Amino acid sequence: MYRTDAVREILSWYEGENPGVKTNIARLLMHGRLAGTGRLVILPVDQGFEHGPARSFGPNPAAYDPHYLYELAIEAGVNGYAAPLGSLQQGADTFAGELPLILKMNSANSLTASAIQDQAVTASVEDALRLGCVGVGFTIYPGSDDFYEMMEELQEISLEAKACGLMTVVWSYPRGGKISKDGETALDIVAYAAHMAALIGANIIKVKLPTDMIDLKDARASYEGIARGSIAERVRHIMQSSFGGKRLVVFSGGASKDRDALMDEVRGIRDGGGNGSIIGRNSFQRSKPEALALLKDVLDVYA
């Protein structure tokens, strides 16, 4: 399939990147039911690390099997599938070449006794190349005490990945420091997190959908003239903060929720100019027929 004008325009935003990185961005954008539209829906399944197996897959036991997750992504026609090393390996041969893969390279877990706001690197760029991935994924926690170290880790991994032609997808999830718990999804905080991910060199930025809240006292005056009453208006500001809309930004689906609420979010992302959604628990925690029907509706909105 030839690249469309929409995809060519997006690739033109990534000045300074080598042809391998641009090729892999194009591979992701040209796959699945949204191929060529400039929109993205990605299936992420890294929640087993964060929440444990039963909390992640108990609602739909078929999802314990990594093959099921590959099949769900392929049958739904999403752009790509992102997961940790073990999950991608368990299916890499069976489903080789059937959809773009993103290797999630760092993870945390909920068993540690202290509130550590950091993640451990659990895979390598070499693993991503061996598995035929289009890119690597990495989480950062803007605001945490470990954020500076996380930025340095990401810089090193990103440099190595891009030298090999792999793109970088950054999960930018603020927490800690001056940020309140509710403020983790405040508009000013999410915009700041998206902007920092762009500054670090992320090719694709993943953030949570922002709420109508301004958390930092010093930022309140700056937001007096910024419309934020609707999802679309808040998404528009996140895109503005991501190099004036010249970075691909996808929004997390979050915890499993009511179908109507999720679809309202998706329409708001679309109307605000967001590039798409990265939907995990809201898809794989449903039965396959329910998940496929939901993802079809999501894809239809973006198409």
Short mmCIF file of C-alpha atoms in Angstrom, two decimals:
data_model
loop_
_atom_site.label_atom_id
_atom_site.label_comp_id
_atom_site.label_asym_id
_atom_site.label_seq_id
_atom_site.Cartn_x
_atom_site.Cartn_y
_atom_site.Cartn_z
CA MET A 1 0.00 0.00 0.00
CA TYR A 2 1.32 3.42 -0.96
CA ARG A 3 1.73 6.05 1.69
CA THR A 4 -1.10 8.56 1.77
CA ASP A 5 -0.81 12.33 1.91
CA ALA A 6 -1.74 12.18 5.60
CA VAL A 7 1.13 9.80 6.36
CA ARG A 8 3.59 11.77 4.24
CA GLU A 9 2.70 14.92 6.16
CA ILE A 10 3.22 13.18 9.50
CA LEU A 11 6.61 11.85 8.42
CA SER A 12 7.62 15.39 7.40
CA TRP A 13 7.25 16.46 11.05
CA TYR A 14 10.07 14.16 12.15
CA GLU A 15 12.98 16.20 10.89
CA GLY A 16 16.36 14.83 11.89
CA GLU A 17 15.20 11.21 12.14
CA ASN A 18 16.84 8.60 9.91
CA PRO A 19 15.00 6.70 7.16
CA GLY A 20 14.71 3.59 9.32
CA VAL A 21 12.78 5.43 12.03
CA LYS A 22 10.49 7.05 9.47
CA THR A 23 9.93 3.69 7.78
CA ASN A 24 8.84 2.13 11.05
CA ILE A 25 6.53 5.05 11.86
CA ALA A 26 5.02 4.51 8.41
CA ARG A 27 4.70 0.75 9.02
CA LEU A 28 2.59 1.49 12.09
CA LEU A 29 0.50 4.15 10.36
CA MET A 30 -0.09 2.01 7.27
CA HIS A 31 -1.31 -1.09 9.12
CA GLY A 32 -4.82 -2.20 10.04
CA ARG A 33 -8.21 -0.66 9.47
CA LEU A 34 -6.91 2.88 10.02
CA ALA A 35 -4.09 2.47 7.50
CA GLY A 36 -3.24 5.76 5.82
CA THR A 37 -5.59 7.93 7.90
CA GLY A 38 -2.97 9.33 10.25
CA ARG A 39 -4.93 7.89 13.18
CA LEU A 40 -3.79 5.12 15.51
CA VAL A 41 -5.31 2.53 17.81
CA ILE A 42 -2.80 0.35 19.66
CA LEU A 43 -3.42 -2.63 21.94
CA PRO A 44 -1.12 -2.38 25.01
CA VAL A 45 -0.83 -5.33 27.38
CA ASP A 46 1.73 -4.47 30.05
CA GLN A 47 -0.70 -4.45 32.98
CA GLY A 48 0.38 -7.87 34.28
CA PHE A 49 3.60 -6.32 35.58
CA GLU A 50 1.82 -3.38 37.18
CA HIS A 51 -1.27 -5.05 38.66
CA GLY A 52 -0.64 -8.82 38.65
CA PRO A 53 -2.20 -11.59 36.55
CA ALA A 54 -5.60 -12.05 38.19
CA ARG A 55 -6.35 -8.32 38.37
CA SER A 56 -5.37 -8.00 34.73
CA PHE A 57 -6.76 -11.14 33.12
CA GLY A 58 -9.24 -12.58 35.61
CA PRO A 59 -12.23 -10.82 33.99
CA ASN A 60 -11.43 -12.66 30.72
CA PRO A 61 -9.26 -15.74 31.42
CA ALA A 62 -8.54 -16.32 27.73
CA ALA A 63 -6.23 -13.30 27.94
CA TYR A 64 -3.77 -15.17 30.17
CA ASP A 65 -2.48 -16.71 26.89
CA PRO A 66 -0.29 -14.27 24.90
CA HIS A 67 -1.47 -15.90 21.65
CA TYR A 68 -4.99 -14.67 22.44
CA LEU A 69 -3.69 -11.10 22.65
CA TYR A 70 -1.96 -11.35 19.28
CA GLU A 71 -5.16 -12.76 17.80
CA LEU A 72 -7.27 -9.98 19.30
CA ALA A 73 -5.01 -7.29 17.85
CA ILE A 74 -4.91 -8.95 14.42
CA GLU A 75 -8.64 -9.71 14.20
CA ALA A 76 -9.59 -6.22 15.39
CA GLY A 77 -7.37 -4.57 12.78
CA VAL A 78 -5.57 -2.22 15.19
CA ASN A 79 -2.34 -0.53 14.11
CA GLY A 80 -0.07 -2.35 16.52
CA TYR A 81 0.49 -4.35 19.71
CA ALA A 82 2.70 -3.22 22.61
CA ALA A 83 3.83 -5.58 25.38
CA PRO A 84 6.80 -6.65 27.54
CA LEU A 85 9.47 -9.05 26.31
CA GLY A 86 7.99 -12.34 27.48
CA SER A 87 4.55 -11.65 26.03
CA LEU A 88 5.93 -10.66 22.62
CA GLN A 89 8.28 -13.65 22.51
CA GLN A 90 5.37 -16.01 23.22
CA GLY A 91 3.81 -15.60 19.80
CA ALA A 92 6.60 -13.95 17.84
CA ASP A 93 7.11 -17.01 15.61
CA THR A 94 3.44 -17.92 15.18
CA PHE A 95 2.39 -14.39 14.23
CA ALA A 96 5.61 -13.15 12.61
CA GLY A 97 4.93 -10.25 10.25
CA GLU A 98 1.19 -10.08 10.95
CA LEU A 99 1.18 -6.78 12.83
CA PRO A 100 3.63 -4.11 14.04
CA LEU A 101 5.07 -4.76 17.50
CA ILE A 102 6.32 -2.34 20.15
CA LEU A 103 8.56 -3.75 22.89
CA LYS A 104 7.76 -2.18 26.28
CA MET A 105 11.23 -1.92 27.76
CA ASN A 106 10.62 -0.93 31.39
CA SER A 107 8.07 -1.90 34.00
CA ALA A 108 7.08 -1.55 37.66
CA ASN A 109 5.06 -3.80 39.96
CA SER A 110 2.72 -3.46 42.93
CA LEU A 111 4.61 -5.75 45.32
CA THR A 112 7.27 -3.30 46.51
CA ALA A 113 6.84 -2.09 50.06
CA SER A 114 7.75 1.55 49.44
CA ALA A 115 6.11 3.93 46.98
CA ILE A 116 8.97 3.80 44.48
CA GLN A 117 8.20 6.02 41.52
CA ASP A 118 10.50 4.34 39.06
CA GLN A 119 10.57 1.40 36.66
CA ALA A 120 13.18 -1.24 35.93
CA VAL A 121 14.53 -1.82 32.44
CA THR A 122 13.39 -5.34 31.54
CA ALA A 123 14.44 -5.70 27.88
CA SER A 124 16.94 -4.41 25.34
CA VAL A 125 17.03 -2.80 21.91
CA GLU A 126 18.63 -6.04 20.71
CA ASP A 127 15.48 -7.89 21.83
CA ALA A 128 13.32 -5.47 19.83
CA LEU A 129 15.39 -6.04 16.70
CA ARG A 130 15.36 -9.81 17.17
CA LEU A 131 11.56 -9.81 17.43
CA GLY A 132 11.08 -7.58 14.39
CA CYS A 133 9.54 -4.68 16.31
CA VAL A 134 8.87 -1.27 14.79
CA GLY A 135 9.85 0.46 18.00
CA VAL A 136 10.45 0.44 21.73
CA GLY A 137 8.25 1.79 24.51
CA PHE A 138 9.43 3.40 27.73
CA THR A 139 7.60 4.91 30.72
CA ILE A 140 8.71 8.10 32.45
CA TYR A 141 7.25 9.65 35.62
CA PRO A 142 7.63 13.45 35.39
CA GLY A 143 7.64 14.83 38.94
CA SER A 144 9.02 11.74 40.67
CA ASP A 145 12.28 11.73 42.61
CA ASP A 146 13.66 9.30 40.02
CA PHE A 147 12.60 11.31 36.97
CA TYR A 148 16.05 12.62 36.10
CA GLU A 149 17.48 9.11 36.08
CA MET A 150 14.53 7.89 33.99
CA MET A 151 15.17 10.66 31.44
CA GLU A 152 18.81 9.64 31.20
CA GLU A 153 17.85 5.97 30.72
CA LEU A 154 15.37 6.94 28.02
CA GLN A 155 17.94 9.11 26.24
CA GLU A 156 20.42 6.23 26.09
CA ILE A 157 17.81 3.71 24.94
CA SER A 158 16.34 6.12 22.41
CA LEU A 159 19.75 6.86 20.94
CA GLU A 160 20.50 3.16 20.52
CA ALA A 161 17.03 2.36 19.16
CA LYS A 162 16.99 5.17 16.61
CA ALA A 163 20.50 4.28 15.44
CA CYS A 164 18.99 0.89 14.55
CA GLY A 165 15.96 2.47 12.84
CA LEU A 166 13.47 1.83 15.66
CA MET A 167 11.07 4.54 16.79
CA THR A 168 10.42 5.43 20.43
CA VAL A 169 7.03 5.49 22.14
CA VAL A 170 7.03 7.28 25.50
CA TRP A 171 4.43 6.64 28.22
CA SER A 172 4.57 10.00 30.04
CA TYR A 173 2.74 9.59 33.35
CA PRO A 174 3.35 12.41 35.87
CA ARG A 175 3.38 11.70 39.60
CA GLY A 176 5.18 12.72 42.79
CA GLY A 177 6.95 15.98 43.58
CA LYS A 178 4.62 19.00 43.54
CA ILE A 179 1.85 17.02 41.83
CA SER A 180 -1.23 16.10 43.87
CA LYS A 181 -2.84 12.69 43.38
CA ASP A 182 -5.81 14.18 41.51
CA GLY A 183 -3.38 16.42 39.68
CA GLU A 184 -1.78 13.48 37.88
CA THR A 185 -4.46 13.91 35.20
CA ALA A 186 -4.88 17.71 35.50
CA LEU A 187 -4.72 19.55 32.19
CA ASP A 188 -1.61 21.56 33.02
CA ILE A 189 0.24 18.49 34.30
CA VAL A 190 -0.63 16.24 31.34
CA ALA A 191 0.30 19.01 28.91
CA TYR A 192 3.63 19.46 30.70
CA ALA A 193 4.26 15.70 30.57
CA ALA A 194 3.45 15.51 26.85
CA HIS A 195 5.71 18.47 26.12
CA MET A 196 8.63 16.95 28.03
CA ALA A 197 8.22 13.67 26.14
CA ALA A 198 8.42 15.61 22.88
CA LEU A 199 11.51 17.48 24.10
CA ILE A 200 13.20 14.19 25.00
CA GLY A 201 12.67 13.00 21.42
CA ALA A 202 9.62 10.74 21.58
CA ASN A 203 8.22 9.80 18.18
CA ILE A 204 4.87 8.82 19.71
CA ILE A 205 3.64 10.19 23.04
CA LYS A 206 1.20 8.31 25.27
CA VAL A 207 -0.60 10.26 27.99
CA LYS A 208 -3.72 9.92 30.07
CA LEU A 209 -6.82 11.86 29.10
CA PRO A 210 -6.71 15.15 31.03
CA THR A 211 -9.41 16.43 33.38
CA ASP A 212 -10.68 19.99 33.74
CA MET A 213 -8.31 20.81 36.57
CA ILE A 214 -5.22 22.99 36.94
CA ASP A 215 -2.94 21.57 39.62
CA LEU A 216 0.09 23.84 39.80
CA LYS A 217 -0.59 27.19 41.45
CA ASP A 218 2.06 28.86 39.29
CA ALA A 219 0.28 27.69 36.12
CA ARG A 220 -3.22 28.92 36.91
CA ALA A 221 -2.83 32.40 35.47
CA SER A 222 -1.49 30.96 32.22
CA TYR A 223 -4.61 28.85 31.80
CA GLU A 224 -7.14 31.64 32.24
CA GLY A 225 -7.52 32.06 28.47
CA ILE A 226 -7.29 28.39 27.48
CA ALA A 227 -10.60 26.62 26.78
CA ARG A 228 -10.83 23.39 28.74
CA GLY A 229 -14.51 22.67 29.40
CA SER A 230 -14.81 19.70 27.04
CA ILE A 231 -12.70 16.64 26.30
CA ALA A 232 -12.05 17.96 22.79
CA GLU A 233 -10.81 21.30 24.09
CA ARG A 234 -8.46 19.63 26.55
CA VAL A 235 -7.13 17.26 23.91
CA ARG A 236 -6.58 20.23 21.60
CA HIS A 237 -4.32 21.80 24.23
CA ILE A 238 -2.36 18.57 24.68
CA MET A 239 -1.76 18.48 20.93
CA GLN A 240 -0.75 22.15 20.99
CA SER A 241 1.74 21.31 23.75
CA SER A 242 3.17 18.49 21.61
CA PHE A 243 5.07 20.73 19.21
CA GLY A 244 1.95 22.41 17.84
CA GLY A 245 0.43 19.08 16.89
CA LYS A 246 3.56 17.85 15.11
CA ARG A 247 3.94 14.78 17.26
CA LEU A 248 1.77 11.68 17.25
CA VAL A 249 -0.14 11.56 20.55
CA VAL A 250 -2.31 8.66 21.72
CA PHE A 251 -4.45 8.71 24.82
CA SER A 252 -4.77 5.91 27.37
CA GLY A 253 -8.11 4.18 27.75
CA GLY A 254 -7.40 3.70 31.45
CA ALA A 255 -9.21 1.25 33.70
CA SER A 256 -12.09 -0.78 32.33
CA LYS A 257 -15.16 1.43 32.11
CA ASP A 258 -18.67 1.70 30.73
CA ARG A 259 -18.77 1.41 26.94
CA ASP A 260 -20.65 4.70 26.47
CA ALA A 261 -18.14 6.58 28.61
CA LEU A 262 -15.24 5.16 26.62
CA MET A 263 -16.87 6.06 23.30
CA ASP A 264 -17.48 9.62 24.53
CA GLU A 265 -13.76 9.85 25.28
CA VAL A 266 -12.84 8.52 21.85
CA ARG A 267 -15.07 11.05 20.10
CA GLY A 268 -13.55 13.81 22.21
CA ILE A 269 -10.03 12.71 21.27
CA ARG A 270 -10.98 12.68 17.59
CA ASP A 271 -12.68 16.08 17.74
CA GLY A 272 -9.73 17.59 19.59
CA GLY A 273 -7.28 16.48 16.91
CA GLY A 274 -5.68 13.65 18.88
CA ASN A 275 -4.10 10.89 16.83
CA GLY A 276 -5.86 8.04 18.58
CA SER A 277 -6.16 5.71 21.53
CA ILE A 278 -4.13 3.02 23.21
CA ILE A 279 -6.75 0.71 24.70
CA GLY A 280 -5.76 -2.21 26.92
CA ARG A 281 -8.00 -3.26 29.80
CA ASN A 282 -11.11 -1.91 28.09
CA SER A 283 -10.52 -4.44 25.31
CA PHE A 284 -8.76 -7.55 26.65
CA GLN A 285 -10.83 -7.69 29.87
CA ARG A 286 -13.96 -8.15 27.76
CA SER A 287 -14.81 -11.40 25.97
CA LYS A 288 -13.44 -11.54 22.44
CA PRO A 289 -16.81 -10.87 20.73
CA GLU A 290 -17.39 -7.87 23.02
CA ALA A 291 -13.83 -6.62 22.56
CA LEU A 292 -13.97 -6.92 18.78
CA ALA A 293 -17.30 -5.08 18.68
CA LEU A 294 -15.94 -2.33 20.90
CA LEU A 295 -12.72 -1.94 18.93
CA LYS A 296 -14.71 -1.86 15.68
CA ASP A 297 -16.72 1.08 17.01
CA VAL A 298 -13.55 2.83 18.20
CA LEU A 299 -11.89 2.34 14.82
CA ASP A 300 -15.02 3.56 13.05
CA VAL A 301 -14.92 6.81 15.04
CA TYR A 302 -11.31 7.48 14.05
CA ALA A 303 -11.82 6.34 10.46
#
